[in-house]
PDB file of C-alpha atoms in Angstrom:
ATOM      1  CA  ILE A 962     -23.619  -2.754 -13.654  1.00 63.00           C
ATOM      2  CA  ALA A 963     -21.152  -4.218 -16.433  1.00 84.00           C
ATOM      3  CA  ALA A 964     -17.997  -3.461 -14.836  1.00 92.00           C
ATOM      4  CA  ALA A 965     -18.770  -5.374 -11.647  1.00 93.00           C
ATOM      5  CA  VAL A 966     -18.010  -8.927 -13.048  1.00 95.00           C
ATOM      6  CA  PRO A 967     -14.769  -8.203 -14.445  1.00 95.00           C
ATOM      7  CA  MET A 968     -13.653  -6.526 -11.543  1.00 95.00           C
ATOM      8  CA  GLN A 969     -14.652  -9.382  -9.017  1.00 94.00           C
ATOM      9  CA  ARG A 970     -12.460 -11.883 -11.412  1.00 95.00           C
ATOM     10  CA  ALA A 971     -10.026  -9.208 -11.181  1.00 95.00           C
ATOM     11  CA  ARG A 972      -9.705  -9.244  -7.604  1.00 92.00           C
ATOM     12  CA  ALA A 973      -9.954 -12.761  -7.475  1.00 93.00           C
ATOM     13  CA  LEU A 974      -6.622 -13.009 -10.022  1.00 94.00           C
ATOM     14  CA  LEU A 975      -4.771 -10.720  -8.025  1.00 93.00           C
ATOM     15  CA  ALA A 976      -5.281 -12.602  -4.702  1.00 87.00           C
ATOM     16  CA  GLN A 977      -3.941 -15.405  -6.869  1.00 90.00           C
ATOM     17  CA  HIS A 978      -1.033 -13.365  -7.950  1.00 89.00           C
ATOM     18  CA  SER A 979      -2.045 -13.766 -11.519  1.00 93.00           C
ATOM     19  CA  ASP A 980      -2.423 -11.517 -14.186  1.00 92.00           C
ATOM     20  CA  ALA A 981      -5.536  -9.542 -14.334  1.00 95.00           C
ATOM     21  CA  LYS A 982      -4.860  -6.957 -17.037  1.00 94.00           C
ATOM     22  CA  GLU A 983      -7.746  -8.269 -19.489  1.00 96.00           C
ATOM     23  CA  GLU A 984     -10.299  -8.250 -16.856  1.00 97.00           C
ATOM     24  CA  LEU A 985      -9.054  -4.672 -15.558  1.00 97.00           C
ATOM     25  CA  GLU A 986      -9.042  -3.276 -19.193  1.00 96.00           C
ATOM     26  CA  ARG A 987     -12.507  -5.127 -19.596  1.00 96.00           C
ATOM     27  CA  GLY A 988     -14.108  -3.509 -16.210  1.00 97.00           C
ATOM     28  CA  LEU A 989     -12.524  -0.035 -16.795  1.00 97.00           C
ATOM     29  CA  THR A 990     -13.962   0.204 -20.547  1.00 96.00           C
ATOM     30  CA  ALA A 991     -17.624  -0.706 -19.300  1.00 95.00           C
ATOM     31  CA  ILE A 992     -17.561   1.713 -16.462  1.00 96.00           C
ATOM     32  CA  LYS A 993     -16.288   4.668 -18.254  1.00 95.00           C
ATOM     33  CA  GLN A 994     -19.100   4.137 -20.676  1.00 94.00           C
ATOM     34  CA  SER A 995     -21.493   4.090 -18.245  1.00 94.00           C
ATOM     35  CA  LEU A 996     -19.939   7.490 -16.749  1.00 95.00           C
ATOM     36  CA  MET A 997     -20.253   9.120 -20.165  1.00 95.00           C
ATOM     37  CA  LEU A 998     -24.239   8.882 -19.620  1.00 94.00           C
ATOM     38  CA  ARG A 999     -24.168   9.759 -16.110  1.00 94.00           C
ATOM     39  CA  PRO A1000     -21.012  11.460 -15.076  1.00 95.00           C
ATOM     40  CA  ARG A1001     -22.242  12.099 -11.402  1.00 94.00           C
ATOM     41  CA  ASP A1002     -23.412   8.595 -10.493  1.00 95.00           C
ATOM     42  CA  ALA A1003     -21.674   8.019  -7.096  1.00 95.00           C
ATOM     43  CA  GLY A1004     -22.077   4.364  -7.817  1.00 94.00           C
ATOM     44  CA  SER A1005     -20.217   4.284 -10.918  1.00 95.00           C
ATOM     45  CA  LEU A1006     -17.572   6.582  -9.522  1.00 97.00           C
ATOM     46  CA  LEU A1007     -17.116   4.145  -6.555  1.00 96.00           C
ATOM     47  CA  LEU A1008     -16.909   1.061  -8.818  1.00 96.00           C
ATOM     48  CA  LEU A1009     -14.163   3.204 -10.994  1.00 97.00           C
ATOM     49  CA  SER A1010     -12.040   4.020  -8.113  1.00 97.00           C
ATOM     50  CA  GLN A1011     -12.041   0.120  -7.410  1.00 96.00           C
ATOM     51  CA  LEU A1012     -11.150  -0.989 -10.176  1.00 97.00           C
ATOM     52  CA  LEU A1013      -8.523   1.530 -10.154  1.00 97.00           C
ATOM     53  CA  ALA A1014      -7.330   0.741  -6.979  1.00 96.00           C
ATOM     54  CA  LEU A1015      -6.914  -2.914  -8.077  1.00 96.00           C
ATOM     55  CA  SER A1016      -4.873  -1.627 -11.214  1.00 97.00           C
ATOM     56  CA  ALA A1017      -2.807  -0.114  -8.657  1.00 96.00           C
ATOM     57  CA  GLN A1018      -2.251  -3.681  -6.969  1.00 93.00           C
ATOM     58  CA  ARG A1019      -1.266  -5.122 -10.360  1.00 95.00           C
ATOM     59  CA  LEU A1020       1.129  -2.559 -11.074  1.00 95.00           C
ATOM     60  CA  THR A1021       2.791  -2.842  -7.333  1.00 92.00           C
ATOM     61  CA  GLN A1022       2.922  -6.704  -8.339  1.00 89.00           C
ATOM     62  CA  ASP A1023       4.668  -6.218 -11.695  1.00 90.00           C
ATOM     63  CA  GLY A1024       7.186  -3.688  -9.841  1.00 90.00           C
ATOM     64  CA  ARG A1025       6.043  -0.572 -11.438  1.00 94.00           C
ATOM     65  CA  SER A1026       4.678   2.473  -9.607  1.00 95.00           C
ATOM     66  CA  PRO A1027       1.162   2.949  -9.152  1.00 97.00           C
ATOM     67  CA  GLU A1028       1.113   6.571  -7.789  1.00 96.00           C
ATOM     68  CA  ASP A1029      -0.921   7.495 -11.079  1.00 97.00           C
ATOM     69  CA  ALA A1030      -3.664   5.162 -10.527  1.00 97.00           C
ATOM     70  CA  PHE A1031      -3.936   5.817  -6.498  1.00 98.00           C
ATOM     71  CA  ARG A1032      -4.138   9.468  -7.911  1.00 98.00           C
ATOM     72  CA  GLN A1033      -7.176   8.483 -10.340  1.00 97.00           C
ATOM     73  CA  ALA A1034      -8.929   6.389  -7.702  1.00 98.00           C
ATOM     74  CA  GLN A1035      -8.715   9.170  -5.227  1.00 97.00           C
ATOM     75  CA  ASP A1036     -10.117  12.044  -7.525  1.00 98.00           C
ATOM     76  CA  ALA A1037     -13.137   9.368  -8.585  1.00 97.00           C
ATOM     77  CA  LEU A1038     -13.964   9.290  -4.658  1.00 97.00           C
ATOM     78  CA  GLN A1039     -13.704  12.816  -4.444  1.00 97.00           C
ATOM     79  CA  ARG A1040     -16.415  13.233  -6.994  1.00 97.00           C
ATOM     80  CA  ALA A1041     -18.366  10.128  -5.459  1.00 97.00           C
ATOM     81  CA  LYS A1042     -18.389  12.008  -2.434  1.00 97.00           C
ATOM     82  CA  LYS A1043     -19.498  15.271  -3.588  1.00 96.00           C
ATOM     83  CA  ALA A1044     -22.013  13.584  -5.561  1.00 95.00           C
ATOM     84  CA  SER A1045     -23.377  11.404  -2.266  1.00 95.00           C
ATOM     85  CA  PRO A1046     -21.792  13.469   0.719  1.00 96.00           C
ATOM     86  CA  ARG A1047     -23.756  10.606   3.210  1.00 96.00           C
ATOM     87  CA  ASP A1048     -23.227   7.592   1.221  1.00 96.00           C
ATOM     88  CA  GLU A1049     -20.916   5.215   3.668  1.00 97.00           C
ATOM     89  CA  ASP A1050     -19.748   3.213   1.049  1.00 97.00           C
ATOM     90  CA  VAL A1051     -17.571   5.857  -0.699  1.00 97.00           C
ATOM     91  CA  TYR A1052     -15.947   6.795   2.680  1.00 98.00           C
ATOM     92  CA  LEU A1053     -15.227   3.152   3.308  1.00 97.00           C
ATOM     93  CA  ALA A1054     -13.785   3.117   0.053  1.00 97.00           C
ATOM     94  CA  LEU A1055     -11.713   5.760   0.828  1.00 98.00           C
ATOM     95  CA  ALA A1056     -10.215   4.496   3.785  1.00 98.00           C
ATOM     96  CA  GLU A1057      -9.667   1.117   2.193  1.00 96.00           C
ATOM     97  CA  LEU A1058      -7.732   2.749  -0.610  1.00 97.00           C
ATOM     98  CA  ALA A1059      -5.830   4.728   1.879  1.00 97.00           C
ATOM     99  CA  ALA A1060      -4.802   1.308   3.450  1.00 96.00           C
ATOM    100  CA  VAL A1061      -3.719  -0.133   0.153  1.00 95.00           C
ATOM    101  CA  LYS A1062      -1.679   3.057  -0.288  1.00 96.00           C
ATOM    102  CA  GLY A1063      -0.224   3.432   2.950  1.00 96.00           C
ATOM    103  CA  ASP A1064       1.072  -0.014   3.085  1.00 94.00           C
ATOM    104  CA  TRP A1065       2.487   0.471  -0.431  1.00 95.00           C
ATOM    105  CA  GLN A1066       4.248   3.728   0.929  1.00 96.00           C
ATOM    106  CA  GLU A1067       5.599   1.822   3.858  1.00 94.00           C
ATOM    107  CA  ARG A1068       7.073  -1.357   1.697  1.00 92.00           C
ATOM    108  CA  SER A1069       8.575   0.880  -0.711  1.00 94.00           C
ATOM    109  CA  GLN A1070      10.396   3.231   2.197  1.00 93.00           C
ATOM    110  CA  LEU A1071       7.946   6.314   1.537  1.00 95.00           C
ATOM    111  CA  PRO A1072       6.458   8.722   4.074  1.00 95.00           C
ATOM    112  CA  ALA A1073       2.886   7.244   4.834  1.00 96.00           C
ATOM    113  CA  LYS A1074       1.471   9.154   7.858  1.00 94.00           C
ATOM    114  CA  ARG A1075      -0.299  11.557   5.624  1.00 96.00           C
ATOM    115  CA  THR A1076      -2.264   8.904   3.889  1.00 97.00           C
ATOM    116  CA  LEU A1077      -2.857   6.832   6.685  1.00 97.00           C
ATOM    117  CA  THR A1078      -4.410   9.531   8.905  1.00 97.00           C
ATOM    118  CA  ALA A1079      -6.759  10.589   6.127  1.00 97.00           C
ATOM    119  CA  GLY A1080      -7.708   7.131   5.849  1.00 98.00           C
ATOM    120  CA  ASP A1081      -8.631   6.853   9.582  1.00 97.00           C
ATOM    121  CA  LYS A1082     -10.702   9.685   9.518  1.00 98.00           C
ATOM    122  CA  ALA A1083     -13.025   8.212   6.559  1.00 98.00           C
ATOM    123  CA  ALA A1084     -12.963   4.991   8.461  1.00 98.00           C
ATOM    124  CA  THR A1085     -14.041   6.745  11.337  1.00 97.00           C
ATOM    125  CA  ARG A1086     -16.753   8.949   9.049  1.00 98.00           C
ATOM    126  CA  ALA A1087     -18.074   5.425   7.625  1.00 98.00           C
ATOM    127  CA  LEU A1088     -18.581   4.377  10.996  1.00 98.00           C
ATOM    128  CA  SER A1089     -20.571   7.249  12.409  1.00 98.00           C
ATOM    129  CA  LEU A1090     -22.854   6.700   9.382  1.00 97.00           C
ATOM    130  CA  HIS A1091     -23.298   2.851   9.937  1.00 97.00           C
ATOM    131  CA  PRO A1092     -21.750   1.988  13.537  1.00 97.00           C
ATOM    132  CA  SER A1093     -21.898  -1.999  13.200  1.00 97.00           C
ATOM    133  CA  ARG A1094     -20.290  -1.937   9.844  1.00 97.00           C
ATOM    134  CA  ALA A1095     -17.602  -4.560  10.004  1.00 98.00           C
ATOM    135  CA  ALA A1096     -15.772  -3.811   6.948  1.00 97.00           C
ATOM    136  CA  ALA A1097     -15.268  -0.441   8.137  1.00 98.00           C
ATOM    137  CA  MET A1098     -13.858  -1.473  11.802  1.00 98.00           C
ATOM    138  CA  ALA A1099     -11.917  -3.685   9.859  1.00 98.00           C
ATOM    139  CA  VAL A1100     -10.168  -1.391   7.732  1.00 98.00           C
ATOM    140  CA  ARG A1101     -10.100   0.842  10.830  1.00 98.00           C
ATOM    141  CA  GLY A1102      -7.645  -1.152  12.712  1.00 98.00           C
ATOM    142  CA  LYS A1103      -5.507  -2.026   9.513  1.00 97.00           C
ATOM    143  CA  LEU A1104      -4.845   1.367   9.428  1.00 98.00           C
ATOM    144  CA  GLN A1105      -4.128   1.778  12.922  1.00 97.00           C
ATOM    145  CA  ILE A1106      -1.630  -1.537  12.561  1.00 97.00           C
ATOM    146  CA  LEU A1107      -0.077   0.031   9.485  1.00 96.00           C
ATOM    147  CA  THR A1108       0.849   3.191  11.671  1.00 96.00           C
ATOM    148  CA  ALA A1109       2.044   1.260  14.380  1.00 94.00           C
ATOM    149  CA  ARG A1110       4.591  -0.123  11.932  1.00 91.00           C
ATOM    150  CA  SER A1111       6.437   3.047  11.779  1.00 86.00           C
ATOM    151  CA  GLU A1112       5.622   4.424  14.774  1.00 88.00           C
ATOM    152  CA  THR A1113       9.339   4.670  16.468  1.00 87.00           C
ATOM    153  CA  HIS A1114       8.164   5.443  20.255  1.00 88.00           C
ATOM    154  CA  ARG A1115       7.485   2.154  22.365  1.00 85.00           C
ATOM    155  CA  ARG A1116       4.178   2.875  23.867  1.00 88.00           C
ATOM    156  CA  PRO A1117       2.642   4.529  20.987  1.00 90.00           C
ATOM    157  CA  ARG A1118       3.403   1.629  19.202  1.00 91.00           C
ATOM    158  CA  GLY A1119       1.819  -0.821  21.493  1.00 92.00           C
ATOM    159  CA  ARG A1120      -1.457   1.268  21.977  1.00 94.00           C
ATOM    160  CA  LEU A1121      -1.620   1.464  18.148  1.00 95.00           C
ATOM    161  CA  ALA A1122      -1.128  -2.308  17.636  1.00 95.00           C
ATOM    162  CA  ASP A1123      -3.634  -3.082  20.371  1.00 96.00           C
ATOM    163  CA  LEU A1124      -6.308  -0.615  19.174  1.00 96.00           C
ATOM    164  CA  GLY A1125      -6.073  -2.142  15.675  1.00 97.00           C
ATOM    165  CA  ALA A1126      -6.268  -5.942  17.006  1.00 97.00           C
ATOM    166  CA  GLN A1127      -9.192  -4.802  19.098  1.00 97.00           C
ATOM    167  CA  ALA A1128     -11.071  -3.588  15.816  1.00 97.00           C
ATOM    168  CA  ILE A1129     -10.081  -6.482  13.859  1.00 97.00           C
ATOM    169  CA  ARG A1130     -11.630  -8.752  16.465  1.00 97.00           C
ATOM    170  CA  GLN A1131     -14.724  -6.954  16.722  1.00 97.00           C
ATOM    171  CA  ALA A1132     -15.249  -6.806  12.728  1.00 98.00           C
ATOM    172  CA  LEU A1133     -14.675 -10.610  12.852  1.00 97.00           C
ATOM    173  CA  ALA A1134     -17.168 -10.950  15.357  1.00 98.00           C
ATOM    174  CA  LEU A1135     -19.649  -9.829  13.050  1.00 98.00           C
ATOM    175  CA  ASN A1136     -18.130 -10.738   9.890  1.00 97.00           C
ATOM    176  CA  PRO A1137     -16.182 -14.189  10.413  1.00 97.00           C
ATOM    177  CA  LEU A1138     -15.810 -13.976   6.434  1.00 96.00           C
ATOM    178  CA  LEU A1139     -13.461 -11.141   6.840  1.00 96.00           C
ATOM    179  CA  ALA A1140     -10.966 -13.604   8.691  1.00 96.00           C
ATOM    180  CA  ARG A1141      -9.130 -14.607   5.354  1.00 91.00           C
ATOM    181  CA  GLU A1142      -7.703 -11.016   4.779  1.00 92.00           C
ATOM    182  CA  TYR A1143      -7.454  -9.710   8.170  1.00 96.00           C
ATOM    183  CA  GLN A1144      -6.313 -12.608  10.428  1.00 95.00           C
ATOM    184  CA  PRO A1145      -2.925 -12.112   9.247  1.00 94.00           C
ATOM    185  CA  LEU A1146      -2.937  -8.575  10.557  1.00 95.00           C
ATOM    186  CA  LEU A1147      -4.736  -9.625  13.810  1.00 95.00           C
ATOM    187  CA  THR A1148      -1.372 -11.455  14.146  1.00 95.00           C
ATOM    188  CA  GLU A1149       0.865  -9.355  13.441  1.00 92.00           C
ATOM    189  CA  ALA A1150      -0.682  -6.761  15.634  1.00 94.00           C
ATOM    190  CA  GLU A1151      -0.395  -9.283  18.694  1.00 93.00           C
ATOM    191  CA  LYS A1152       3.160  -9.332  18.167  1.00 90.00           C
ATOM    192  CA  TYR A1153       3.740  -5.788  17.975  1.00 87.00           C
ATOM    193  CA  VAL A1154       1.675  -5.772  21.655  1.00 90.00           C
ATOM    194  CA  ALA A1155       4.261  -8.228  23.052  1.00 89.00           C
ATOM    195  CA  ALA A1156       7.126  -6.749  21.583  1.00 83.00           C
ATOM    196  CA  THR A1157       6.325  -3.397  23.405  1.00 79.00           C
ATOM    197  CA  GLY A1158       4.896  -4.670  26.644  1.00 73.00           C
ATOM    198  CA  HIS A1159       1.569  -3.360  25.986  1.00 65.00           C
ATOM    199  CA  ARG A1160      -1.690  -5.029  27.816  1.00 61.00           C
ATOM    200  CA  ARG A1161      -4.894  -4.289  28.372  1.00 57.00           C
ATOM    201  CA  SER A1162      -5.923  -3.480  32.255  1.00 39.00           C
ATOM    202  CA  HIS A1163      -9.016  -5.316  33.291  1.00 37.00           C
ATOM    203  CA  HIS A1164     -10.887  -2.208  33.582  1.00 36.00           C
ATOM    204  CA  GLY A1165     -10.795  -1.655  29.329  1.00 41.00           C
ATOM    205  CA  GLY A1166      -7.953   0.657  29.699  1.00 43.00           C
ATOM    206  CA  SER A1167      -4.162   0.021  28.913  1.00 43.00           C
ATOM    207  CA  ALA A1168      -1.175  -0.766  31.047  1.00 42.00           C
ATOM    208  CA  HIS A1169       2.605  -0.632  30.411  1.00 41.00           C
ATOM    209  CA  GLN A1170       4.832  -2.726  31.684  1.00 40.00           C
ATOM    210  CA  GLY A1171       8.060  -1.258  33.258  1.00 38.00           C
ATOM    211  CA  SER A1172       9.897   1.590  31.978  1.00 37.00           C
ATOM    212  CA  GLU A1173      12.219  -0.516  29.443  1.00 41.00           C
ATOM    213  CA  PRO A1174      13.928   1.756  26.718  1.00 41.00           C
ATOM    214  CA  ASP A1175      12.319   1.187  23.372  1.00 45.00           C
ATOM    215  CA  VAL A1176      12.515  -1.918  21.239  1.00 42.00           C
ATOM    216  CA  ALA A1177      12.534  -2.254  17.636  1.00 45.00           C
ATOM    217  CA  PRO A1178       9.218  -3.310  15.902  1.00 48.00           C
ATOM    218  CA  PRO A1179       8.621  -6.824  14.762  1.00 47.00           C
ATOM    219  CA  GLN A1180      10.929  -7.425  11.669  1.00 46.00           C
ATOM    220  CA  HIS A1181       8.324  -6.357   8.432  1.00 48.00           C
ATOM    221  CA  GLU A1182       9.222  -7.348   4.996  1.00 43.00           C
ATOM    222  CA  ARG A1183       9.938  -4.238   2.832  1.00 44.00           C
ATOM    223  CA  ARG A1184      10.478  -4.461  -0.899  1.00 44.00           C
ATOM    224  CA  PRO A1185      11.968  -1.050  -1.888  1.00 44.00           C
ATOM    225  CA  HIS A1186      10.088   0.190  -5.159  1.00 45.00           C
ATOM    226  CA  ARG A1187      12.071  -0.530  -8.304  1.00 44.00           C
ATOM    227  CA  PRO A1188      10.386   1.026 -11.077  1.00 43.00           C
ATOM    228  CA  ARG A1189      10.824  -0.761 -14.490  1.00 41.00           C
ATOM    229  CA  ASN A1190       9.366  -0.185 -17.764  1.00 41.00           C
ATOM    230  CA  ALA A1191       5.915  -1.329 -19.107  1.00 36.00           C
TER     231      ALA A1191
END
């Protein structure tokens, strides 16, 4: 599909915090033309959602609200799910979109629990269709770590961070190329586990040290959202 190349270029530019506006516009134009011919094509709808998610990322980098782009991406994925209800890539994309949106909501001090819960359900569904899909394991771990960030109770915070770390380690064992994206999250999760005193037992369960009062989670940079004119 003609939109795939500009999408990959846009992703690379955004990773470098460079302007990806032209590549995103080129990709969106191409995919919308494709959808005019095949409006129910799940692959095209999936690609549209990914381009819109990257557009949302660009808006956040520019200090603008990405909510409309998130909504459009979600709508595209719902249409893709309706067209292909057993496509694991659609559920993976739903989980990845929830992770990006939930991260932005937390950094903007907005409620993220509903978004993260929906994302976890989508990741679980993707894994039910393909249990060894490393990307689905990794994004589920990310969602659990993002949930741990805002958890106010000590034990659940440590448990979620530990589960997220385990999921990411398993994903990296299957696909080491994911390390560039997920290693920082794994490090963050390990800090949460250490701060909460949560530890794994030798039998695979979890154990908790003592009954110390709740401790604050590790400091996480929050950048309040300040909309500005385009």
